[in-house]
Amino acid sequence: MEKISNEEVEKISGGIVVAGNDGQYYTVDELGCIHVIAQSEGGALYGAHMTKQSKEVISEAEYESRFGRKLDVNFNPYS
């Protein structure tokens, strides 16, 4: 069995950190659903670490381009 690095695991688990236009940071999963809202980039990166998400930071505009919709705290594809 081949072992993979932590960086590779982060890529597999998906998700990303979004620097919102409102000054807050959001840790979102691979579907764009928000899991953590933080007041600072450091807080969001810690949230990403705890939820096993990537620590890549993108802008809100990049989020909209990548996920095809506006960043919305009420978006829940799981319900």
mmCIF file with all atom_site columns, C-alpha atoms in Angstrom:
data_model
loop_
_atom_site.group_PDB
_atom_site.id
_atom_site.type_symbol
_atom_site.label_atom_id
_atom_site.label_alt_id
_atom_site.label_comp_id
_atom_site.label_asym_id
_atom_site.label_entity_id
_atom_site.label_seq_id
_atom_site.pdbx_PDB_ins_code
_atom_site.Cartn_x
_atom_site.Cartn_y
_atom_site.Cartn_z
_atom_site.occupancy
_atom_site.B_iso_or_equiv
_atom_site.pdbx_formal_charge
_atom_site.auth_seq_id
_atom_site.auth_comp_id
_atom_site.auth_asym_id
_atom_site.auth_atom_id
_atom_site.pdbx_PDB_model_num
ATOM 1  C CA . MET A 1 1  ? 0.000   0.000  0.000   1.00 0.00 ? 1  MET A CA 1
ATOM 2  C CA . GLU A 1 2  ? 1.365   3.408  -1.010  1.00 0.00 ? 2  GLU A CA 1
ATOM 3  C CA . LYS A 1 3  ? 1.327   6.268  1.514   1.00 0.00 ? 3  LYS A CA 1
ATOM 4  C CA . ILE A 1 4  ? 0.320   9.798  0.506   1.00 0.00 ? 4  ILE A CA 1
ATOM 5  C CA . SER A 1 5  ? 1.397   13.120 1.980   1.00 0.00 ? 5  SER A CA 1
ATOM 6  C CA . ASN A 1 6  ? -0.767  15.468 4.064   1.00 0.00 ? 6  ASN A CA 1
ATOM 7  C CA . GLU A 1 7  ? -0.850  17.894 1.135   1.00 0.00 ? 7  GLU A CA 1
ATOM 8  C CA . GLU A 1 8  ? -2.268  15.193 -1.119  1.00 0.00 ? 8  GLU A CA 1
ATOM 9  C CA . VAL A 1 9  ? -4.896  14.300 1.493   1.00 0.00 ? 9  VAL A CA 1
ATOM 10 C CA . GLU A 1 10 ? -5.984  17.946 1.627   1.00 0.00 ? 10 GLU A CA 1
ATOM 11 C CA . LYS A 1 11 ? -6.436  17.975 -2.152  1.00 0.00 ? 11 LYS A CA 1
ATOM 12 C CA . ILE A 1 12 ? -8.513  14.800 -2.035  1.00 0.00 ? 12 ILE A CA 1
ATOM 13 C CA . SER A 1 13 ? -10.767 16.031 0.789   1.00 0.00 ? 13 SER A CA 1
ATOM 14 C CA . GLY A 1 14 ? -11.638 19.159 -1.192  1.00 0.00 ? 14 GLY A CA 1
ATOM 15 C CA . GLY A 1 15 ? -12.781 22.471 0.148   1.00 0.00 ? 15 GLY A CA 1
ATOM 16 C CA . ILE A 1 16 ? -11.121 25.841 0.264   1.00 0.00 ? 16 ILE A CA 1
ATOM 17 C CA . VAL A 1 17 ? -10.952 29.108 2.237   1.00 0.00 ? 17 VAL A CA 1
ATOM 18 C CA . VAL A 1 18 ? -12.743 32.143 0.782   1.00 0.00 ? 18 VAL A CA 1
ATOM 19 C CA . ALA A 1 19 ? -11.787 35.726 1.664   1.00 0.00 ? 19 ALA A CA 1
ATOM 20 C CA . GLY A 1 20 ? -15.244 37.315 1.624   1.00 0.00 ? 20 GLY A CA 1
ATOM 21 C CA . ASN A 1 21 ? -15.965 40.835 0.422   1.00 0.00 ? 21 ASN A CA 1
ATOM 22 C CA . ASP A 1 22 ? -17.390 41.507 3.909   1.00 0.00 ? 22 ASP A CA 1
ATOM 23 C CA . GLY A 1 23 ? -13.993 41.092 5.617   1.00 0.00 ? 23 GLY A CA 1
ATOM 24 C CA . GLN A 1 24 ? -14.806 37.619 6.943   1.00 0.00 ? 24 GLN A CA 1
ATOM 25 C CA . TYR A 1 25 ? -13.258 34.330 5.880   1.00 0.00 ? 25 TYR A CA 1
ATOM 26 C CA . TYR A 1 26 ? -15.193 31.189 5.038   1.00 0.00 ? 26 TYR A CA 1
ATOM 27 C CA . THR A 1 27 ? -14.068 27.577 4.974   1.00 0.00 ? 27 THR A CA 1
ATOM 28 C CA . VAL A 1 28 ? -16.174 25.798 2.371   1.00 0.00 ? 28 VAL A CA 1
ATOM 29 C CA . ASP A 1 29 ? -16.342 22.170 1.266   1.00 0.00 ? 29 ASP A CA 1
ATOM 30 C CA . GLU A 1 30 ? -16.029 20.805 -2.254  1.00 0.00 ? 30 GLU A CA 1
ATOM 31 C CA . LEU A 1 31 ? -19.691 21.710 -2.949  1.00 0.00 ? 31 LEU A CA 1
ATOM 32 C CA . GLY A 1 32 ? -19.224 25.311 -1.776  1.00 0.00 ? 32 GLY A CA 1
ATOM 33 C CA . CYS A 1 33 ? -21.139 24.812 1.489   1.00 0.00 ? 33 CYS A CA 1
ATOM 34 C CA . ILE A 1 34 ? -19.770 26.958 4.333   1.00 0.00 ? 34 ILE A CA 1
ATOM 35 C CA . HIS A 1 35 ? -18.480 25.025 7.345   1.00 0.00 ? 35 HIS A CA 1
ATOM 36 C CA . VAL A 1 36 ? -16.570 27.729 9.247   1.00 0.00 ? 36 VAL A CA 1
ATOM 37 C CA . ILE A 1 37 ? -16.996 31.507 9.387   1.00 0.00 ? 37 ILE A CA 1
ATOM 38 C CA . ALA A 1 38 ? -14.030 33.366 10.867  1.00 0.00 ? 38 ALA A CA 1
ATOM 39 C CA . GLN A 1 39 ? -13.086 36.969 11.556  1.00 0.00 ? 39 GLN A CA 1
ATOM 40 C CA . SER A 1 40 ? -9.507  36.416 10.405  1.00 0.00 ? 40 SER A CA 1
ATOM 41 C CA . GLU A 1 41 ? -7.597  34.427 7.837   1.00 0.00 ? 41 GLU A CA 1
ATOM 42 C CA . GLY A 1 42 ? -5.813  32.600 10.645  1.00 0.00 ? 42 GLY A CA 1
ATOM 43 C CA . GLY A 1 43 ? -9.127  31.531 12.161  1.00 0.00 ? 43 GLY A CA 1
ATOM 44 C CA . ALA A 1 44 ? -10.358 30.268 8.800   1.00 0.00 ? 44 ALA A CA 1
ATOM 45 C CA . LEU A 1 45 ? -7.114  28.401 8.183   1.00 0.00 ? 45 LEU A CA 1
ATOM 46 C CA . TYR A 1 46 ? -7.446  26.752 11.600  1.00 0.00 ? 46 TYR A CA 1
ATOM 47 C CA . GLY A 1 47 ? -11.041 25.826 10.703  1.00 0.00 ? 47 GLY A CA 1
ATOM 48 C CA . ALA A 1 48 ? -9.807  24.392 7.408   1.00 0.00 ? 48 ALA A CA 1
ATOM 49 C CA . HIS A 1 49 ? -7.241  22.336 9.284   1.00 0.00 ? 49 HIS A CA 1
ATOM 50 C CA . MET A 1 50 ? -9.853  21.039 11.757  1.00 0.00 ? 50 MET A CA 1
ATOM 51 C CA . THR A 1 51 ? -12.317 20.093 8.994   1.00 0.00 ? 51 THR A CA 1
ATOM 52 C CA . LYS A 1 52 ? -9.539  18.638 6.815   1.00 0.00 ? 52 LYS A CA 1
ATOM 53 C CA . GLN A 1 53 ? -10.089 21.175 4.035   1.00 0.00 ? 53 GLN A CA 1
ATOM 54 C CA . SER A 1 54 ? -7.469  22.737 1.795   1.00 0.00 ? 54 SER A CA 1
ATOM 55 C CA . LYS A 1 55 ? -5.756  25.832 3.155   1.00 0.00 ? 55 LYS A CA 1
ATOM 56 C CA . GLU A 1 56 ? -5.769  27.552 -0.246  1.00 0.00 ? 56 GLU A CA 1
ATOM 57 C CA . VAL A 1 57 ? -7.318  31.044 0.005   1.00 0.00 ? 57 VAL A CA 1
ATOM 58 C CA . ILE A 1 58 ? -9.349  32.457 -2.873  1.00 0.00 ? 58 ILE A CA 1
ATOM 59 C CA . SER A 1 59 ? -11.370 35.651 -3.293  1.00 0.00 ? 59 SER A CA 1
ATOM 60 C CA . GLU A 1 60 ? -15.147 35.815 -3.287  1.00 0.00 ? 60 GLU A CA 1
ATOM 61 C CA . ALA A 1 61 ? -15.050 36.520 -7.042  1.00 0.00 ? 61 ALA A CA 1
ATOM 62 C CA . GLU A 1 62 ? -12.990 33.364 -7.555  1.00 0.00 ? 62 GLU A CA 1
ATOM 63 C CA . TYR A 1 63 ? -15.543 31.440 -5.456  1.00 0.00 ? 63 TYR A CA 1
ATOM 64 C CA . GLU A 1 64 ? -18.364 32.684 -7.705  1.00 0.00 ? 64 GLU A CA 1
ATOM 65 C CA . SER A 1 65 ? -16.401 31.656 -10.793 1.00 0.00 ? 65 SER A CA 1
ATOM 66 C CA . ARG A 1 66 ? -15.469 28.233 -9.400  1.00 0.00 ? 66 ARG A CA 1
ATOM 67 C CA . PHE A 1 67 ? -18.876 27.292 -7.937  1.00 0.00 ? 67 PHE A CA 1
ATOM 68 C CA . GLY A 1 68 ? -21.127 29.197 -10.341 1.00 0.00 ? 68 GLY A CA 1
ATOM 69 C CA . ARG A 1 69 ? -23.089 31.079 -7.653  1.00 0.00 ? 69 ARG A CA 1
ATOM 70 C CA . LYS A 1 70 ? -22.738 33.811 -5.057  1.00 0.00 ? 70 LYS A CA 1
ATOM 71 C CA . LEU A 1 71 ? -21.278 33.024 -1.634  1.00 0.00 ? 71 LEU A CA 1
ATOM 72 C CA . ASP A 1 72 ? -24.326 32.400 0.584   1.00 0.00 ? 72 ASP A CA 1
ATOM 73 C CA . VAL A 1 73 ? -24.235 31.405 4.265   1.00 0.00 ? 73 VAL A CA 1
ATOM 74 C CA . ASN A 1 74 ? -27.678 29.817 3.848   1.00 0.00 ? 74 ASN A CA 1
ATOM 75 C CA . PHE A 1 75 ? -26.651 27.511 0.985   1.00 0.00 ? 75 PHE A CA 1
ATOM 76 C CA . ASN A 1 76 ? -26.978 23.897 2.140   1.00 0.00 ? 76 ASN A CA 1
ATOM 77 C CA . PRO A 1 77 ? -26.942 21.214 -0.569  1.00 0.00 ? 77 PRO A CA 1
ATOM 78 C CA . TYR A 1 78 ? -27.287 18.533 2.111   1.00 0.00 ? 78 TYR A CA 1
ATOM 79 C CA . SER A 1 79 ? -30.828 19.457 3.173   1.00 0.00 ? 79 SER A CA 1
#
